[in-house]
Coordinates of C-alpha atoms in Angstrom, one line a residue:
M1 CA -2.6 -34.2 -56.5
T2 CA -1.4 -32.3 -52.7
T3 CA 2.4 -32.5 -52.0
L4 CA 3.3 -32.1 -48.3
T5 CA 7.0 -30.8 -47.9
E6 CA 8.5 -30.5 -44.8
A7 CA 9.1 -26.8 -42.9
P8 CA 13.0 -26.5 -43.2
V9 CA 14.3 -26.3 -39.4
P10 CA 16.5 -24.3 -38.1
A11 CA 20.2 -24.1 -38.6
A12 CA 20.2 -22.6 -35.2
A13 CA 18.0 -25.6 -34.0
S14 CA 19.5 -28.5 -35.7
A15 CA 23.1 -27.6 -34.6
P16 CA 23.5 -28.2 -30.5
A17 CA 24.3 -24.4 -29.2
R18 CA 27.5 -24.0 -28.7
R19 CA 28.1 -24.2 -24.6
T20 CA 30.9 -21.5 -23.2
R21 CA 30.9 -22.3 -19.6
L22 CA 33.8 -24.6 -18.1
R23 CA 33.5 -28.2 -18.9
G24 CA 34.5 -31.0 -17.7
L25 CA 38.0 -30.5 -15.0
N26 CA 37.9 -27.8 -15.5
W27 CA 34.3 -26.6 -14.5
L28 CA 35.1 -29.6 -11.4
V29 CA 38.5 -27.3 -10.0
W30 CA 36.4 -23.7 -10.3
R31 CA 33.2 -25.4 -8.3
Q32 CA 34.9 -26.7 -5.9
H33 CA 36.6 -23.6 -4.8
R34 CA 34.6 -21.0 -6.6
A35 CA 33.8 -19.8 -3.1
V36 CA 37.5 -18.3 -2.5
F37 CA 37.5 -17.4 -6.9
W38 CA 34.7 -14.8 -6.0
T39 CA 35.7 -13.9 -2.9
L40 CA 39.3 -12.8 -4.0
I41 CA 37.3 -11.8 -7.3
A42 CA 35.0 -9.8 -5.5
C43 CA 37.6 -8.4 -2.9
T44 CA 39.3 -7.0 -5.9
V45 CA 37.1 -5.0 -7.1
V46 CA 36.1 -3.6 -4.3
F47 CA 39.8 -2.0 -3.7
A48 CA 40.2 -1.4 -7.0
G49 CA 37.0 1.0 -6.8
A50 CA 38.9 2.2 -3.9
M51 CA 41.7 2.9 -5.5
V52 CA 41.0 4.7 -8.2
Y53 CA 37.9 6.5 -6.3
E54 CA 41.1 8.2 -4.0
R55 CA 43.1 8.7 -7.1
A56 CA 40.9 11.1 -8.7
Q57 CA 40.9 13.0 -5.3
T58 CA 45.1 12.6 -6.3
M59 CA 44.6 14.2 -9.0
D60 CA 41.4 17.2 -8.2
Y61 CA 44.9 17.6 -5.1
L62 CA 47.5 18.1 -7.9
N63 CA 45.3 20.2 -10.2
A64 CA 44.4 22.2 -7.8
H65 CA 48.4 22.7 -7.4
G66 CA 49.2 23.0 -10.6
W67 CA 49.4 20.1 -11.6
P68 CA 52.2 18.7 -13.9
H69 CA 54.1 21.9 -12.6
L70 CA 53.6 21.4 -9.1
K71 CA 54.3 24.6 -7.1
S72 CA 56.4 24.4 -4.6
G73 CA 54.9 22.9 -1.0
W74 CA 52.4 21.2 -2.1
S75 CA 53.8 17.5 -0.9
E76 CA 53.5 19.1 3.2
R77 CA 49.5 19.2 2.3
Y78 CA 49.2 16.1 0.4
G79 CA 47.3 13.4 2.1
A80 CA 49.5 10.6 2.4
G81 CA 47.6 8.0 4.3
P82 CA 45.0 6.9 2.1
I83 CA 48.3 5.7 -0.2
T84 CA 50.0 4.7 2.3
H85 CA 47.8 2.3 4.4
A86 CA 47.0 1.6 0.6
A87 CA 50.3 0.3 0.3
S88 CA 50.8 -1.6 3.3
L89 CA 47.4 -3.5 3.0
L90 CA 49.3 -4.8 -0.5
G91 CA 52.3 -5.9 0.9
F92 CA 49.9 -8.6 3.3
V93 CA 48.4 -9.9 -0.9
P94 CA 51.2 -12.7 -1.6
I95 CA 51.2 -14.2 2.7
V96 CA 46.7 -14.5 1.6
A97 CA 47.2 -16.3 -1.9
G98 CA 49.5 -18.6 -0.2
V99 CA 47.6 -19.0 2.9
F100 CA 44.7 -18.9 2.2
V101 CA 44.8 -19.8 -1.1
G102 CA 47.4 -22.3 -2.0
A103 CA 47.8 -24.1 1.0
P104 CA 44.7 -25.6 0.9
L105 CA 44.8 -26.0 -2.9
L106 CA 46.1 -29.9 -2.7
A107 CA 46.4 -30.3 1.2
G108 CA 42.8 -30.0 1.5
D109 CA 42.1 -32.8 -0.4
L110 CA 44.6 -34.9 0.1
E111 CA 43.5 -34.9 3.7
S112 CA 39.6 -35.6 2.7
G113 CA 40.2 -38.2 0.6
T114 CA 38.6 -35.7 -2.0
A115 CA 42.4 -36.6 -3.9
K116 CA 41.0 -40.5 -4.1
L117 CA 37.7 -40.4 -5.3
V118 CA 39.0 -38.3 -8.2
A119 CA 42.4 -40.5 -8.6
S120 CA 39.2 -43.5 -9.4
Q121 CA 38.1 -41.4 -12.1
S122 CA 39.6 -41.6 -16.2
V123 CA 41.2 -38.7 -14.4
S124 CA 45.6 -38.8 -14.3
R125 CA 47.1 -37.4 -10.9
V126 CA 48.9 -34.8 -13.1
N127 CA 46.2 -33.3 -15.3
W128 CA 44.4 -33.1 -11.9
I129 CA 46.7 -31.0 -10.2
A130 CA 47.3 -29.4 -13.7
K131 CA 44.6 -28.0 -13.5
K132 CA 44.1 -27.0 -10.3
L133 CA 47.5 -25.2 -10.0
G134 CA 46.8 -23.3 -13.2
I135 CA 42.9 -22.5 -13.1
T136 CA 44.1 -21.2 -9.3
V137 CA 47.2 -19.5 -10.6
I138 CA 45.4 -17.3 -13.4
V139 CA 42.6 -15.9 -11.0
V140 CA 45.5 -14.6 -8.5
A141 CA 47.6 -13.5 -11.6
V142 CA 44.7 -11.2 -12.6
C143 CA 43.2 -10.2 -9.6
S144 CA 47.0 -8.6 -8.8
A145 CA 48.0 -7.4 -11.8
V146 CA 44.7 -6.0 -11.8
L147 CA 45.7 -4.0 -8.1
S148 CA 48.7 -3.1 -9.0
T149 CA 47.8 -1.8 -12.2
L150 CA 45.4 0.0 -10.3
F151 CA 47.8 1.5 -6.9
T152 CA 50.8 2.4 -10.0
W153 CA 47.9 4.3 -11.7
W154 CA 47.7 6.1 -8.7
W155 CA 51.6 6.1 -7.2
S156 CA 53.0 7.8 -11.4
P157 CA 52.3 11.0 -10.2
V158 CA 53.8 11.7 -6.9
K159 CA 56.4 9.2 -6.6
S160 CA 58.6 11.3 -7.3
E161 CA 58.0 13.0 -4.1
A162 CA 60.2 10.4 -0.9
T163 CA 57.7 12.3 2.1
V164 CA 54.7 9.7 0.2
I165 CA 56.5 6.7 -0.7
E166 CA 60.4 6.5 -1.0
W167 CA 60.5 4.6 -4.7
S168 CA 63.3 2.5 -3.4
D169 CA 61.1 1.8 0.1
G170 CA 58.7 -1.8 -0.2
S171 CA 55.8 0.4 0.4
G172 CA 56.0 1.7 -3.6
F173 CA 58.3 -0.7 -4.8
D174 CA 56.7 -4.0 -3.9
N175 CA 53.1 -3.4 -4.7
S176 CA 53.7 -1.8 -8.3
G177 CA 54.5 -2.4 -12.1
P178 CA 54.6 -6.1 -12.4
M179 CA 55.9 -6.8 -9.1
L180 CA 53.2 -7.8 -6.1
V181 CA 52.3 -10.3 -9.5
A182 CA 55.3 -11.8 -8.8
L183 CA 55.5 -12.0 -5.5
T184 CA 52.5 -13.5 -5.3
L185 CA 52.5 -16.1 -7.8
L186 CA 55.7 -17.5 -5.9
T187 CA 54.2 -17.6 -1.9
L188 CA 50.6 -19.2 -4.3
V189 CA 52.5 -21.7 -5.4
G190 CA 55.8 -21.7 -2.8
G191 CA 52.7 -23.1 -1.2
V192 CA 51.0 -25.8 -2.9
A193 CA 53.5 -27.3 -2.7
I194 CA 54.7 -27.7 0.6
G195 CA 50.3 -28.2 1.0
L196 CA 51.1 -31.3 -1.5
L197 CA 54.9 -32.3 0.8
L198 CA 52.7 -31.9 4.3
R199 CA 49.4 -33.4 3.6
R200 CA 47.7 -31.7 6.3
T201 CA 46.1 -28.3 6.5
L202 CA 46.3 -26.8 8.6
S203 CA 50.2 -27.5 9.2
A204 CA 50.6 -26.2 5.8
M205 CA 49.2 -23.0 6.5
V206 CA 51.4 -22.2 9.1
V207 CA 54.6 -23.4 7.5
T208 CA 53.4 -21.2 4.5
F209 CA 53.1 -18.7 6.4
A210 CA 56.4 -18.8 7.3
F211 CA 57.5 -19.4 4.1
S212 CA 56.4 -16.1 3.5
A213 CA 57.7 -14.6 5.9
V214 CA 60.9 -15.1 4.3
V215 CA 60.5 -14.6 1.2
Q216 CA 59.2 -10.9 2.2
L217 CA 62.3 -10.4 4.4
V218 CA 65.3 -12.6 1.8
W219 CA 63.4 -9.6 -1.6
S220 CA 63.9 -7.2 1.7
E221 CA 67.9 -7.9 0.8
V222 CA 67.8 -8.2 -2.1
R223 CA 66.1 -5.6 -4.3
L224 CA 68.1 -3.0 -4.7
S225 CA 70.9 -5.4 -6.2
F226 CA 68.9 -5.4 -9.5
G227 CA 70.1 -1.8 -9.2
S228 CA 72.9 -0.5 -12.1
V229 CA 74.5 2.1 -9.2
V230 CA 75.5 5.2 -10.1
T231 CA 78.4 6.6 -8.6
A232 CA 79.0 11.0 -8.8
T233 CA 81.8 12.6 -7.3
T234 CA 82.7 16.0 -6.9
H235 CA 86.1 18.2 -6.7
K236 CA 85.8 21.6 -4.7
G237 CA 86.3 20.2 -1.1
V238 CA 83.3 19.4 1.3
L239 CA 82.5 22.5 3.0
G240 CA 80.1 24.6 1.8
D241 CA 77.9 23.8 -0.7
T242 CA 79.7 21.2 -2.7
F243 CA 77.3 18.3 -2.6
P244 CA 77.1 17.0 -5.8
H245 CA 74.1 17.4 -7.9
L246 CA 72.0 14.6 -7.6
P247 CA 68.2 13.9 -10.4
A248 CA 65.5 14.4 -8.8
A249 CA 64.1 11.2 -5.9
A250 CA 67.3 9.5 -5.8
D251 CA 68.1 6.9 -3.2
V252 CA 71.8 7.2 -1.7
L253 CA 73.2 3.9 -0.9
D254 CA 76.6 5.6 0.8
Q255 CA 78.5 9.7 0.9
S256 CA 82.0 9.6 1.8
Y257 CA 84.6 11.9 1.0
L258 CA 86.6 11.9 -2.4
T259 CA 91.0 12.3 -1.5
G260 CA 93.4 13.6 -4.3
S261 CA 94.9 9.5 -4.1
G262 CA 91.0 8.6 -4.8
K263 CA 90.4 6.7 -1.6
L264 CA 87.5 7.1 0.4
I265 CA 87.3 8.5 3.5
G266 CA 84.2 8.5 5.8
Y267 CA 82.3 11.5 5.3
S268 CA 82.3 11.6 9.4
T269 CA 86.6 12.7 9.6
C270 CA 87.1 15.6 10.8
V271 CA 83.5 16.6 12.0
H272 CA 84.9 16.1 15.4
E273 CA 86.4 19.1 15.3
A274 CA 86.2 22.6 17.0
T275 CA 85.6 25.2 14.4
E276 CA 85.1 25.2 11.7
K277 CA 89.1 26.5 10.5
A278 CA 90.5 23.6 12.7
Q279 CA 87.8 21.3 10.8
A280 CA 89.1 22.6 6.8
A281 CA 92.9 21.9 9.1
C282 CA 91.7 18.1 8.5
L283 CA 90.0 18.0 6.0
Q284 CA 93.7 19.0 3.7
K285 CA 96.3 17.0 6.6
A286 CA 93.2 14.1 5.5
D287 CA 93.7 15.3 1.3
V288 CA 90.0 15.7 0.6
V289 CA 89.1 17.0 -2.1
G290 CA 85.7 16.1 -3.0
W291 CA 82.4 13.6 -2.4
S292 CA 82.3 10.6 -4.1
V293 CA 77.7 9.2 -4.2
K294 CA 76.6 6.4 -4.5
Y295 CA 72.8 6.6 -5.7
L296 CA 70.7 4.6 -7.8
P297 CA 68.4 6.9 -10.0
L298 CA 64.1 6.3 -9.4
S299 CA 65.0 6.2 -13.6
G300 CA 66.1 3.0 -13.4
M301 CA 63.0 0.8 -10.7
S302 CA 61.7 -0.6 -13.5
T303 CA 64.6 -2.7 -14.6
M304 CA 65.0 -3.9 -11.7
Q305 CA 61.0 -4.6 -10.7
W306 CA 61.0 -6.4 -14.1
L307 CA 64.1 -7.4 -14.2
G308 CA 63.4 -9.1 -9.6
A309 CA 59.8 -10.8 -11.0
G310 CA 61.7 -12.6 -13.8
T311 CA 64.3 -14.3 -11.3
L312 CA 60.9 -14.2 -8.8
L313 CA 59.1 -15.7 -11.6
V314 CA 61.7 -18.1 -12.7
L315 CA 61.9 -19.4 -9.1
T316 CA 57.8 -19.7 -8.8
A317 CA 58.2 -22.4 -12.4
A318 CA 61.0 -24.0 -10.8
I319 CA 58.8 -24.9 -7.9
A320 CA 55.8 -25.7 -10.5
V321 CA 57.9 -28.0 -12.3
F322 CA 59.5 -29.5 -9.0
V323 CA 55.2 -30.3 -8.6
I324 CA 53.9 -31.9 -11.7
Q325 CA 57.6 -34.3 -11.4
R326 CA 55.6 -35.1 -7.8
A327 CA 52.1 -36.1 -8.9
R328 CA 53.5 -39.0 -11.5
K329 CA 54.4 -39.9 -8.0
R330 CA 51.6 -41.4 -5.8
V331 CA 51.1 -38.6 -4.6
L332 CA 46.8 -40.5 -3.0

């Protein structure tokens, strides 16, 4: 009697294959906004490739001039055009993210009725908005982080040279380190909140543009307040080579004459005197004994950026909480 034995079933065939693709609501959000997401990713890849190439060009030039101990006059022949143009383009990233990604994210669904269709399924309003916001934030944060990291890498070898880009200026400070990510997420989530409130895509985009411009303006006014101001003083007079020695790339905020009593007076004092002798007599009469200079050192840039980025991210989180709380109510 012959016994038939079944061939063993392969383990891979007996168990369902694992799926690594997005599923459920995550898949729906990605599919709905895939054109925007892939456009962001493609633009990031192109811009990243350009910065990698330009960084190589920069290092070739610097190596030819003795990097890391650069020869005198190297900056006069350095072509700063590419890096300054790149900084200008990166400055538009927060605005683009807020206007073209954030504002239509919820406003488009509310205006077209897609939100009602989603709500009629077994999906809560909070879960729907949280998924849309979360996935979009991740995509935008990764793209802006890649751009910021590469720009920082490109700019670092020439960061101390003010003729290229002043480190305290927005074109350098706001596009490097964590700042580009923080500014971009703030305008993005702000745009989402505006779209949720206005419920009309075009109106939300217009208002978000104004919001982004206000954010940039206010930030430009408070940016330097996150730094620790250093004061340098001298007591050897103010005529001749008596100005205090400052570290390389220091950003001078204010300079004044220092009197014997410790009082500060404007450095334009006695500037209108006709002769050097008359100016010296005027300064002596004013009891001027030296300089007092307030400045921000380049070494404090990183701390300033992380403090500033942390503040902006707290504001972003507060707006995100408002959006989620708003979703608990009837938004359709």
